[in-house]
CSV table of C-alpha atoms in Angstrom, one decimal:
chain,number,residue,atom,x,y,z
A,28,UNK,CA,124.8,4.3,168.8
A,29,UNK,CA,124.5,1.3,166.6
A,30,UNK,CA,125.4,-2.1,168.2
A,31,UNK,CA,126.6,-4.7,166.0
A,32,UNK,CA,127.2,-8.7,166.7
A,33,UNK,CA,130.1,-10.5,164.8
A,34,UNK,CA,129.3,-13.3,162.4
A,35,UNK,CA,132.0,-15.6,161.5
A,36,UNK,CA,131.5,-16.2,158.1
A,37,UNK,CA,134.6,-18.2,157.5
A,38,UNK,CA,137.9,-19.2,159.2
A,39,UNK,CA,139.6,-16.0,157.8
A,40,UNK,CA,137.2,-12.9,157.7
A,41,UNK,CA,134.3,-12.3,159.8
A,42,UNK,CA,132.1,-9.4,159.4
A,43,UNK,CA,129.6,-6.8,161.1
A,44,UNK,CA,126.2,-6.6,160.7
A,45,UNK,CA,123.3,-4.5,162.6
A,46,UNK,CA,121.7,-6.2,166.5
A,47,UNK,CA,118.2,-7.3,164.7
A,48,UNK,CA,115.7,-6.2,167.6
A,49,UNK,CA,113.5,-8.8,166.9
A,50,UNK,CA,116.5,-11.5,167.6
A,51,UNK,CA,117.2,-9.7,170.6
A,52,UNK,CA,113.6,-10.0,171.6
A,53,UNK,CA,113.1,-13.4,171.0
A,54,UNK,CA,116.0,-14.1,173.2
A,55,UNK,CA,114.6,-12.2,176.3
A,56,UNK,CA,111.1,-13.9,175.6
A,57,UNK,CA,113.1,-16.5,175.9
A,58,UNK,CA,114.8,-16.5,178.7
A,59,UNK,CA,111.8,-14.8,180.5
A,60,UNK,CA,109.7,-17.9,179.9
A,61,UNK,CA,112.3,-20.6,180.9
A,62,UNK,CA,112.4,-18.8,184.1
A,63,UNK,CA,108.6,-18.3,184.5
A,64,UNK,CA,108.3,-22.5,183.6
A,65,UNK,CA,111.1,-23.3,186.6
A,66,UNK,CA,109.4,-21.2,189.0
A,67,UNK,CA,106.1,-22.9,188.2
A,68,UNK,CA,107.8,-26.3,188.1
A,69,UNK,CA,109.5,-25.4,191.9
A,70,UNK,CA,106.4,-24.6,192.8
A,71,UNK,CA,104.0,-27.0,192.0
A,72,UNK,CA,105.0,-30.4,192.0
A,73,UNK,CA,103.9,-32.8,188.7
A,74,UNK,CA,102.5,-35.4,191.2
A,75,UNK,CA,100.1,-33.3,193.2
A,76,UNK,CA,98.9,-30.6,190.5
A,77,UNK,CA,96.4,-31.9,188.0
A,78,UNK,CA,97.3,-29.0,185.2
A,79,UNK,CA,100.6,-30.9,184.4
A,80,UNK,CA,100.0,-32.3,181.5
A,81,UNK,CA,100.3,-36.0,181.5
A,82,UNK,CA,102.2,-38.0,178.7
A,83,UNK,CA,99.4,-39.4,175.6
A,84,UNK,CA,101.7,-42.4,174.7
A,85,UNK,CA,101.5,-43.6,178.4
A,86,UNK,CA,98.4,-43.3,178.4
A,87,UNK,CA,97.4,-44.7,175.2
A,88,UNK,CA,99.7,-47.3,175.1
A,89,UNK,CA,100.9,-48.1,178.6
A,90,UNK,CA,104.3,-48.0,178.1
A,91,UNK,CA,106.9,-45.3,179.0
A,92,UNK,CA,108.0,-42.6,176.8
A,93,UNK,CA,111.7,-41.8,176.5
A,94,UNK,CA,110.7,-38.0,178.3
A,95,UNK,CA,108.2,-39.9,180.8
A,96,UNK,CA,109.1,-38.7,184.4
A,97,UNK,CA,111.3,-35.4,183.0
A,98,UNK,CA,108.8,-32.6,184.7
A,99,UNK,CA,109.1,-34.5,188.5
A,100,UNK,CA,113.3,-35.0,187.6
A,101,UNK,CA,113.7,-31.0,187.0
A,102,UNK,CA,111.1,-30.4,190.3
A,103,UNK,CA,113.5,-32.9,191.9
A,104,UNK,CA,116.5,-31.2,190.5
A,105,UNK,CA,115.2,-27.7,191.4
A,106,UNK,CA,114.6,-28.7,195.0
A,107,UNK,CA,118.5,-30.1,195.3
A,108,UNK,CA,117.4,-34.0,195.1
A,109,UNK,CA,119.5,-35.0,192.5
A,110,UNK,CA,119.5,-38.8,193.1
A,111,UNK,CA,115.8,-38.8,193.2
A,112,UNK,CA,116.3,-36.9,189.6
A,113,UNK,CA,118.4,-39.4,188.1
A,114,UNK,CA,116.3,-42.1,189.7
A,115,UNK,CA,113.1,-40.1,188.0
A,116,UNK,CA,114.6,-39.7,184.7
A,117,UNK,CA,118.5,-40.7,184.0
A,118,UNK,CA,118.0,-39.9,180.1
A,119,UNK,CA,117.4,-36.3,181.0
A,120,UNK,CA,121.0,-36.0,182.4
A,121,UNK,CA,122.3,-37.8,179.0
A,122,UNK,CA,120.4,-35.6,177.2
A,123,UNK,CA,121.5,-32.0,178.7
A,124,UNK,CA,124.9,-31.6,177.4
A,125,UNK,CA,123.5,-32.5,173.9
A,126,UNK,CA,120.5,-30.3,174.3
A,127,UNK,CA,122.2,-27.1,175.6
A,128,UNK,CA,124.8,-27.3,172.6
A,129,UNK,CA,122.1,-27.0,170.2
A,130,UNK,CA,120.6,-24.1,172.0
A,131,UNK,CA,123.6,-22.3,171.8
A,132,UNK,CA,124.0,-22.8,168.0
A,133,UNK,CA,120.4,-21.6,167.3
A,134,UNK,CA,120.4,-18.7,170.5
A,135,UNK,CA,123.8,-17.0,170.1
A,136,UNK,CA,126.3,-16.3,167.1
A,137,UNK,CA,129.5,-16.8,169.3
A,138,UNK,CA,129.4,-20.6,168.8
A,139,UNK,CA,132.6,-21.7,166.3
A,140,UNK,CA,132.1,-23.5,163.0
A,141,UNK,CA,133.6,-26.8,164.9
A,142,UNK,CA,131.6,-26.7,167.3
A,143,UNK,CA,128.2,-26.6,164.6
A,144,UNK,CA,130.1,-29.2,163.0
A,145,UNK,CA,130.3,-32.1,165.9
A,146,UNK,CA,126.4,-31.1,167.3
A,147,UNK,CA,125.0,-31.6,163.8
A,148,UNK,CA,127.3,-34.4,162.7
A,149,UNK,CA,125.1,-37.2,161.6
A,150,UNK,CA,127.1,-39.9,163.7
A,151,UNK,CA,126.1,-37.5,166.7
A,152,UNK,CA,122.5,-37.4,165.6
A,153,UNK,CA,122.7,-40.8,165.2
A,154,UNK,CA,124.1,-41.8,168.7
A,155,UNK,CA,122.3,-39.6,170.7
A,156,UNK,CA,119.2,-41.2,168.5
A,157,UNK,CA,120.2,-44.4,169.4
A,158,UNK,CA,120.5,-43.8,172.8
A,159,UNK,CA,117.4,-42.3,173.2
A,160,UNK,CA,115.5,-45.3,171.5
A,161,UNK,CA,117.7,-47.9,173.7
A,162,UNK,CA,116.7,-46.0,176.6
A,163,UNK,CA,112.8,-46.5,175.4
A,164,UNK,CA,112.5,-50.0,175.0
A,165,UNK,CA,114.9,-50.6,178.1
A,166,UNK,CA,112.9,-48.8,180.7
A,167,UNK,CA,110.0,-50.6,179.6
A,168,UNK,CA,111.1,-54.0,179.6
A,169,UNK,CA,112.9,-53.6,183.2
């Protein structure tokens, strides 16, 4: 039985084309490793294991990185303390909604064009960009 996944190629047709088993492979790798990493984050925690690896520009420069204190937020998270999370790591809850839209674009073919449109808008890039290097030099200077 041949299995076949839609691809919208434009607004008005769409067309059929064969399941590629590699995709389909890369997809359960995929989703087999994310759940491999959060059991290994719920069960270690990043401030008592010493194999967590520890962020270069902190300790090159001293300061912060904008992803500095995201490996204890999704322990935290994983163990239902969301306020210690946020506390940990509020750019990680920014970041998510922005984050899982692109993973859908690149993971499945049942996104819509307007939705590829707004994640890869360059004013999007841009923001999120923005936000991210705000978030950088503010968490250092507080």
């Amino acid at each position: 039985m041949n299995k076949f996944i839609r691809n919208k190629t434009s607004k008005s047709t769409s067309c059929l084309y064969p399941l590629n088993t590699t995709m389909i492979k890369n997809r359960v790798l995929l989703v087999v490793s994310s759940i491999i990493v959060a059991c290994m984050i719920y069960i270690f925690d990043p401030m008592q294991s010493e194999w967590y690896p520890k962020c270069l520009f902190l300790k090159l420069t001293g300061f912060q990185c904008p992803g500095c204190g995201t490996g204890r937020a999704i322990y935290a998270l994983l163990h239902g303390e969301f306020t210690k999370a946020l506390i940990l790591n509020p750019f990680l809850f920014f970041s998510q909604p922005y984050i899982i839209a692109l993973l859908i674009l690149k993971n499945t073919n049942t996104s819509t064009e307007r939705m590829s449109k707004v994640v890869h808008h360059r004013y999007v890039t841009y923001a999120y960009l923005g936000v991210m290097i705000c978030w950088w030099i503010g968490r250092n200077i507080i």
